[in-house]
mmCIF file with all atom_site columns, C-alpha atoms in Angstrom:
data_model
loop_
_atom_site.group_PDB
_atom_site.id
_atom_site.type_symbol
_atom_site.label_atom_id
_atom_site.label_alt_id
_atom_site.label_comp_id
_atom_site.label_asym_id
_atom_site.label_entity_id
_atom_site.label_seq_id
_atom_site.pdbx_PDB_ins_code
_atom_site.Cartn_x
_atom_site.Cartn_y
_atom_site.Cartn_z
_atom_site.occupancy
_atom_site.B_iso_or_equiv
_atom_site.pdbx_formal_charge
_atom_site.auth_seq_id
_atom_site.auth_comp_id
_atom_site.auth_asym_id
_atom_site.auth_atom_id
_atom_site.pdbx_PDB_model_num
ATOM 1   C CA . MET M 1 1   ? 98.484  53.272  118.938 1.00 57.00 ? 85  MET M CA 1
ATOM 2   C CA . THR M 1 2   ? 97.981  55.451  115.918 1.00 63.00 ? 86  THR M CA 1
ATOM 3   C CA . SER M 1 3   ? 101.106 57.260  114.519 1.00 61.00 ? 87  SER M CA 1
ATOM 4   C CA . MET M 1 4   ? 100.807 61.135  114.232 1.00 59.00 ? 88  MET M CA 1
ATOM 5   C CA . GLN M 1 5   ? 102.679 62.953  111.391 1.00 61.00 ? 89  GLN M CA 1
ATOM 6   C CA . PHE M 1 6   ? 103.709 66.327  112.117 1.00 59.00 ? 90  PHE M CA 1
ATOM 7   C CA . ASN M 1 7   ? 104.264 69.075  109.696 1.00 60.00 ? 91  ASN M CA 1
ATOM 8   C CA . THR M 1 8   ? 107.799 69.444  108.312 1.00 62.00 ? 92  THR M CA 1
ATOM 9   C CA . PHE M 1 9   ? 107.747 73.134  107.820 1.00 56.00 ? 93  PHE M CA 1
ATOM 10  C CA . ASP M 1 10  ? 111.100 74.816  108.210 1.00 57.00 ? 94  ASP M CA 1
ATOM 11  C CA . ALA M 1 11  ? 110.421 78.569  109.274 1.00 53.00 ? 95  ALA M CA 1
ATOM 12  C CA . PHE M 1 12  ? 113.880 79.441  109.072 1.00 53.00 ? 96  PHE M CA 1
ATOM 13  C CA . GLU M 1 13  ? 114.797 77.676  105.794 1.00 58.00 ? 97  GLU M CA 1
ATOM 14  C CA . ASP M 1 14  ? 115.081 81.226  104.001 1.00 54.00 ? 98  ASP M CA 1
ATOM 15  C CA . ALA M 1 15  ? 117.558 82.201  106.545 1.00 54.00 ? 99  ALA M CA 1
ATOM 16  C CA . GLY M 1 16  ? 120.243 80.174  105.365 1.00 53.00 ? 100 GLY M CA 1
ATOM 17  C CA . ASP M 1 17  ? 123.769 81.217  104.476 1.00 49.00 ? 101 ASP M CA 1
ATOM 18  C CA . GLY M 1 18  ? 122.623 83.179  101.195 1.00 43.00 ? 102 GLY M CA 1
ATOM 19  C CA . ALA M 1 19  ? 124.722 80.825  98.886  1.00 43.00 ? 103 ALA M CA 1
ATOM 20  C CA . ARG M 1 20  ? 121.302 79.036  97.334  1.00 44.00 ? 104 ARG M CA 1
ATOM 21  C CA . SER M 1 21  ? 121.383 79.191  93.405  1.00 47.00 ? 105 SER M CA 1
ATOM 22  C CA . GLY M 1 22  ? 124.732 81.034  93.275  1.00 49.00 ? 106 GLY M CA 1
ATOM 23  C CA . GLU M 1 23  ? 123.492 84.349  94.315  1.00 63.00 ? 107 GLU M CA 1
ATOM 24  C CA . GLU M 1 24  ? 124.576 86.612  96.963  1.00 85.00 ? 108 GLU M CA 1
ATOM 25  C CA . LYS M 1 25  ? 122.365 88.729  98.988  1.00 92.00 ? 109 LYS M CA 1
ATOM 26  C CA . VAL M 1 26  ? 122.708 92.788  99.306  1.00 94.00 ? 110 VAL M CA 1
ATOM 27  C CA . HIS M 1 27  ? 122.290 93.791  102.855 1.00 94.00 ? 111 HIS M CA 1
ATOM 28  C CA . VAL M 1 28  ? 120.922 97.387  103.250 1.00 95.00 ? 112 VAL M CA 1
ATOM 29  C CA . ARG M 1 29  ? 121.430 98.452  106.964 1.00 94.00 ? 113 ARG M CA 1
ATOM 30  C CA . VAL M 1 30  ? 120.717 101.443 109.028 1.00 94.00 ? 114 VAL M CA 1
ATOM 31  C CA . GLN M 1 31  ? 123.000 102.570 111.892 1.00 93.00 ? 115 GLN M CA 1
ATOM 32  C CA . GLN M 1 32  ? 121.979 105.257 114.356 1.00 92.00 ? 116 GLN M CA 1
ATOM 33  C CA . ARG M 1 33  ? 124.864 107.926 114.649 1.00 90.00 ? 117 ARG M CA 1
ATOM 34  C CA . ASN M 1 34  ? 124.117 110.704 117.364 1.00 91.00 ? 118 ASN M CA 1
ATOM 35  C CA . GLY M 1 35  ? 120.425 112.004 118.284 1.00 90.00 ? 119 GLY M CA 1
ATOM 36  C CA . ARG M 1 36  ? 118.280 111.750 114.903 1.00 91.00 ? 120 ARG M CA 1
ATOM 37  C CA . LYS M 1 37  ? 121.194 111.302 112.859 1.00 93.00 ? 121 LYS M CA 1
ATOM 38  C CA . CYS M 1 38  ? 121.735 107.835 110.903 1.00 94.00 ? 122 CYS M CA 1
ATOM 39  C CA . ILE M 1 39  ? 123.733 106.349 108.179 1.00 95.00 ? 123 ILE M CA 1
ATOM 40  C CA . THR M 1 40  ? 122.583 103.667 105.561 1.00 95.00 ? 124 THR M CA 1
ATOM 41  C CA . THR M 1 41  ? 125.356 101.131 104.573 1.00 95.00 ? 125 THR M CA 1
ATOM 42  C CA . VAL M 1 42  ? 124.813 98.909  101.325 1.00 95.00 ? 126 VAL M CA 1
ATOM 43  C CA . ALA M 1 43  ? 127.101 95.660  101.258 1.00 94.00 ? 127 ALA M CA 1
ATOM 44  C CA . GLY M 1 44  ? 127.264 92.546  99.330  1.00 93.00 ? 128 GLY M CA 1
ATOM 45  C CA . LEU M 1 45  ? 126.998 94.324  95.856  1.00 92.00 ? 129 LEU M CA 1
ATOM 46  C CA . ALA M 1 46  ? 128.602 91.957  93.073  1.00 91.00 ? 130 ALA M CA 1
ATOM 47  C CA . ASP M 1 47  ? 132.299 92.489  92.568  1.00 90.00 ? 131 ASP M CA 1
ATOM 48  C CA . ASP M 1 48  ? 131.905 93.311  88.896  1.00 92.00 ? 132 ASP M CA 1
ATOM 49  C CA . LEU M 1 49  ? 129.719 96.198  89.399  1.00 92.00 ? 133 LEU M CA 1
ATOM 50  C CA . ASP M 1 50  ? 131.283 99.713  89.344  1.00 94.00 ? 134 ASP M CA 1
ATOM 51  C CA . ILE M 1 51  ? 130.552 100.645 92.920  1.00 95.00 ? 135 ILE M CA 1
ATOM 52  C CA . LYS M 1 52  ? 131.425 104.378 92.730  1.00 95.00 ? 136 LYS M CA 1
ATOM 53  C CA . ARG M 1 53  ? 129.177 104.877 89.944  1.00 96.00 ? 137 ARG M CA 1
ATOM 54  C CA . ILE M 1 54  ? 126.375 103.201 91.891  1.00 95.00 ? 138 ILE M CA 1
ATOM 55  C CA . CYS M 1 55  ? 127.356 105.583 94.894  1.00 96.00 ? 139 CYS M CA 1
ATOM 56  C CA . LYS M 1 56  ? 127.178 108.527 92.698  1.00 96.00 ? 140 LYS M CA 1
ATOM 57  C CA . ALA M 1 57  ? 123.661 107.722 91.259  1.00 96.00 ? 141 ALA M CA 1
ATOM 58  C CA . PHE M 1 58  ? 122.435 107.270 94.904  1.00 96.00 ? 142 PHE M CA 1
ATOM 59  C CA . LYS M 1 59  ? 123.734 110.581 95.922  1.00 96.00 ? 143 LYS M CA 1
ATOM 60  C CA . LYS M 1 60  ? 122.248 112.432 92.940  1.00 96.00 ? 144 LYS M CA 1
ATOM 61  C CA . ASN M 1 61  ? 118.881 110.564 92.939  1.00 96.00 ? 145 ASN M CA 1
ATOM 62  C CA . PHE M 1 62  ? 118.410 110.543 96.627  1.00 95.00 ? 146 PHE M CA 1
ATOM 63  C CA . SER M 1 63  ? 119.725 114.016 97.225  1.00 96.00 ? 147 SER M CA 1
ATOM 64  C CA . CYS M 1 64  ? 122.340 112.786 99.987  1.00 95.00 ? 148 CYS M CA 1
ATOM 65  C CA . ASN M 1 65  ? 126.031 112.386 100.834 1.00 96.00 ? 149 ASN M CA 1
ATOM 66  C CA . GLY M 1 66  ? 127.729 109.128 100.486 1.00 96.00 ? 150 GLY M CA 1
ATOM 67  C CA . ALA M 1 67  ? 131.160 107.425 100.167 1.00 96.00 ? 151 ALA M CA 1
ATOM 68  C CA . VAL M 1 68  ? 132.560 104.107 99.493  1.00 96.00 ? 152 VAL M CA 1
ATOM 69  C CA . GLN M 1 69  ? 134.437 102.573 102.314 1.00 95.00 ? 153 GLN M CA 1
ATOM 70  C CA . LYS M 1 70  ? 136.646 99.228  101.880 1.00 93.00 ? 154 LYS M CA 1
ATOM 71  C CA . ASP M 1 71  ? 135.582 96.369  104.685 1.00 87.00 ? 155 ASP M CA 1
ATOM 72  C CA . GLU M 1 72  ? 137.759 93.535  105.255 1.00 88.00 ? 156 GLU M CA 1
ATOM 73  C CA . GLU M 1 73  ? 134.664 91.178  105.465 1.00 85.00 ? 157 GLU M CA 1
ATOM 74  C CA . SER M 1 74  ? 132.043 92.604  103.163 1.00 82.00 ? 158 SER M CA 1
ATOM 75  C CA . GLY M 1 75  ? 134.476 94.160  100.496 1.00 88.00 ? 159 GLY M CA 1
ATOM 76  C CA . GLU M 1 76  ? 133.473 97.593  99.411  1.00 92.00 ? 160 GLU M CA 1
ATOM 77  C CA . VAL M 1 77  ? 130.562 99.205  101.301 1.00 94.00 ? 161 VAL M CA 1
ATOM 78  C CA . ILE M 1 78  ? 128.663 102.324 100.544 1.00 96.00 ? 162 ILE M CA 1
ATOM 79  C CA . GLN M 1 79  ? 127.762 104.793 102.962 1.00 96.00 ? 163 GLN M CA 1
ATOM 80  C CA . LEU M 1 80  ? 124.879 107.236 102.537 1.00 96.00 ? 164 LEU M CA 1
ATOM 81  C CA . SER M 1 81  ? 123.580 109.762 105.020 1.00 96.00 ? 165 SER M CA 1
ATOM 82  C CA . GLY M 1 82  ? 119.975 109.329 106.356 1.00 94.00 ? 166 GLY M CA 1
ATOM 83  C CA . ASP M 1 83  ? 117.732 106.514 106.113 1.00 94.00 ? 167 ASP M CA 1
ATOM 84  C CA . GLN M 1 84  ? 117.844 105.512 102.471 1.00 94.00 ? 168 GLN M CA 1
ATOM 85  C CA . ARG M 1 85  ? 116.987 101.719 103.173 1.00 94.00 ? 169 ARG M CA 1
ATOM 86  C CA . THR M 1 86  ? 113.732 101.715 100.877 1.00 94.00 ? 170 THR M CA 1
ATOM 87  C CA . ASN M 1 87  ? 115.018 104.009 98.148  1.00 95.00 ? 171 ASN M CA 1
ATOM 88  C CA . VAL M 1 88  ? 117.984 101.977 97.856  1.00 96.00 ? 172 VAL M CA 1
ATOM 89  C CA . LYS M 1 89  ? 115.954 98.841  97.520  1.00 95.00 ? 173 LYS M CA 1
ATOM 90  C CA . ASP M 1 90  ? 113.874 100.567 94.996  1.00 96.00 ? 174 ASP M CA 1
ATOM 91  C CA . PHE M 1 91  ? 116.777 101.833 92.821  1.00 96.00 ? 175 PHE M CA 1
ATOM 92  C CA . LEU M 1 92  ? 118.540 98.380  92.877  1.00 95.00 ? 176 LEU M CA 1
ATOM 93  C CA . VAL M 1 93  ? 115.272 96.443  91.582  1.00 95.00 ? 177 VAL M CA 1
ATOM 94  C CA . ASP M 1 94  ? 114.240 99.204  89.125  1.00 96.00 ? 178 ASP M CA 1
ATOM 95  C CA . GLN M 1 95  ? 117.923 99.342  87.554  1.00 93.00 ? 179 GLN M CA 1
ATOM 96  C CA . GLU M 1 96  ? 117.969 95.462  87.585  1.00 92.00 ? 180 GLU M CA 1
ATOM 97  C CA . ILE M 1 97  ? 121.195 95.487  89.711  1.00 92.00 ? 181 ILE M CA 1
ATOM 98  C CA . SER M 1 98  ? 119.653 92.992  91.763  1.00 93.00 ? 182 SER M CA 1
ATOM 99  C CA . ALA M 1 99  ? 116.542 90.703  92.183  1.00 93.00 ? 183 ALA M CA 1
ATOM 100 C CA . PRO M 1 100 ? 113.945 91.850  94.648  1.00 92.00 ? 184 PRO M CA 1
ATOM 101 C CA . ASP M 1 101 ? 114.333 88.933  96.758  1.00 94.00 ? 185 ASP M CA 1
ATOM 102 C CA . SER M 1 102 ? 118.198 88.985  97.251  1.00 94.00 ? 186 SER M CA 1
ATOM 103 C CA . VAL M 1 103 ? 118.137 92.624  98.670  1.00 94.00 ? 187 VAL M CA 1
ATOM 104 C CA . VAL M 1 104 ? 117.562 92.344  102.455 1.00 94.00 ? 188 VAL M CA 1
ATOM 105 C CA . LEU M 1 105 ? 116.580 95.421  104.643 1.00 94.00 ? 189 LEU M CA 1
ATOM 106 C CA . HIS M 1 106 ? 117.866 95.252  108.332 1.00 92.00 ? 190 HIS M CA 1
ATOM 107 C CA . GLY M 1 107 ? 117.228 97.977  111.254 1.00 83.00 ? 191 GLY M CA 1
ATOM 108 C CA . PHE M 1 108 ? 114.481 99.507  113.278 1.00 68.00 ? 192 PHE M CA 1
#
């Protein structure tokens, strides 16, 4: 009998705990409110960053309202009104706040 060698490709290897190479992932989520309204949340930004200043830049560049909320699990979370997922990712990459592969978009 011949031995069959199966492919050892792991489709879920990039969905690990996010602790590879010491870099945390930034999670950008959208949450449905009532009707057509939604909220974008940005969690997982580094602790040494000025979160309030980043929130202020988001509000000015995207013409939306926003706030910084404290969370037990995620630390400080930025909340923005509207679906701003792609805008947030583009901003974080353009300003070199985080790498393109470390920003994860969730929702819809």
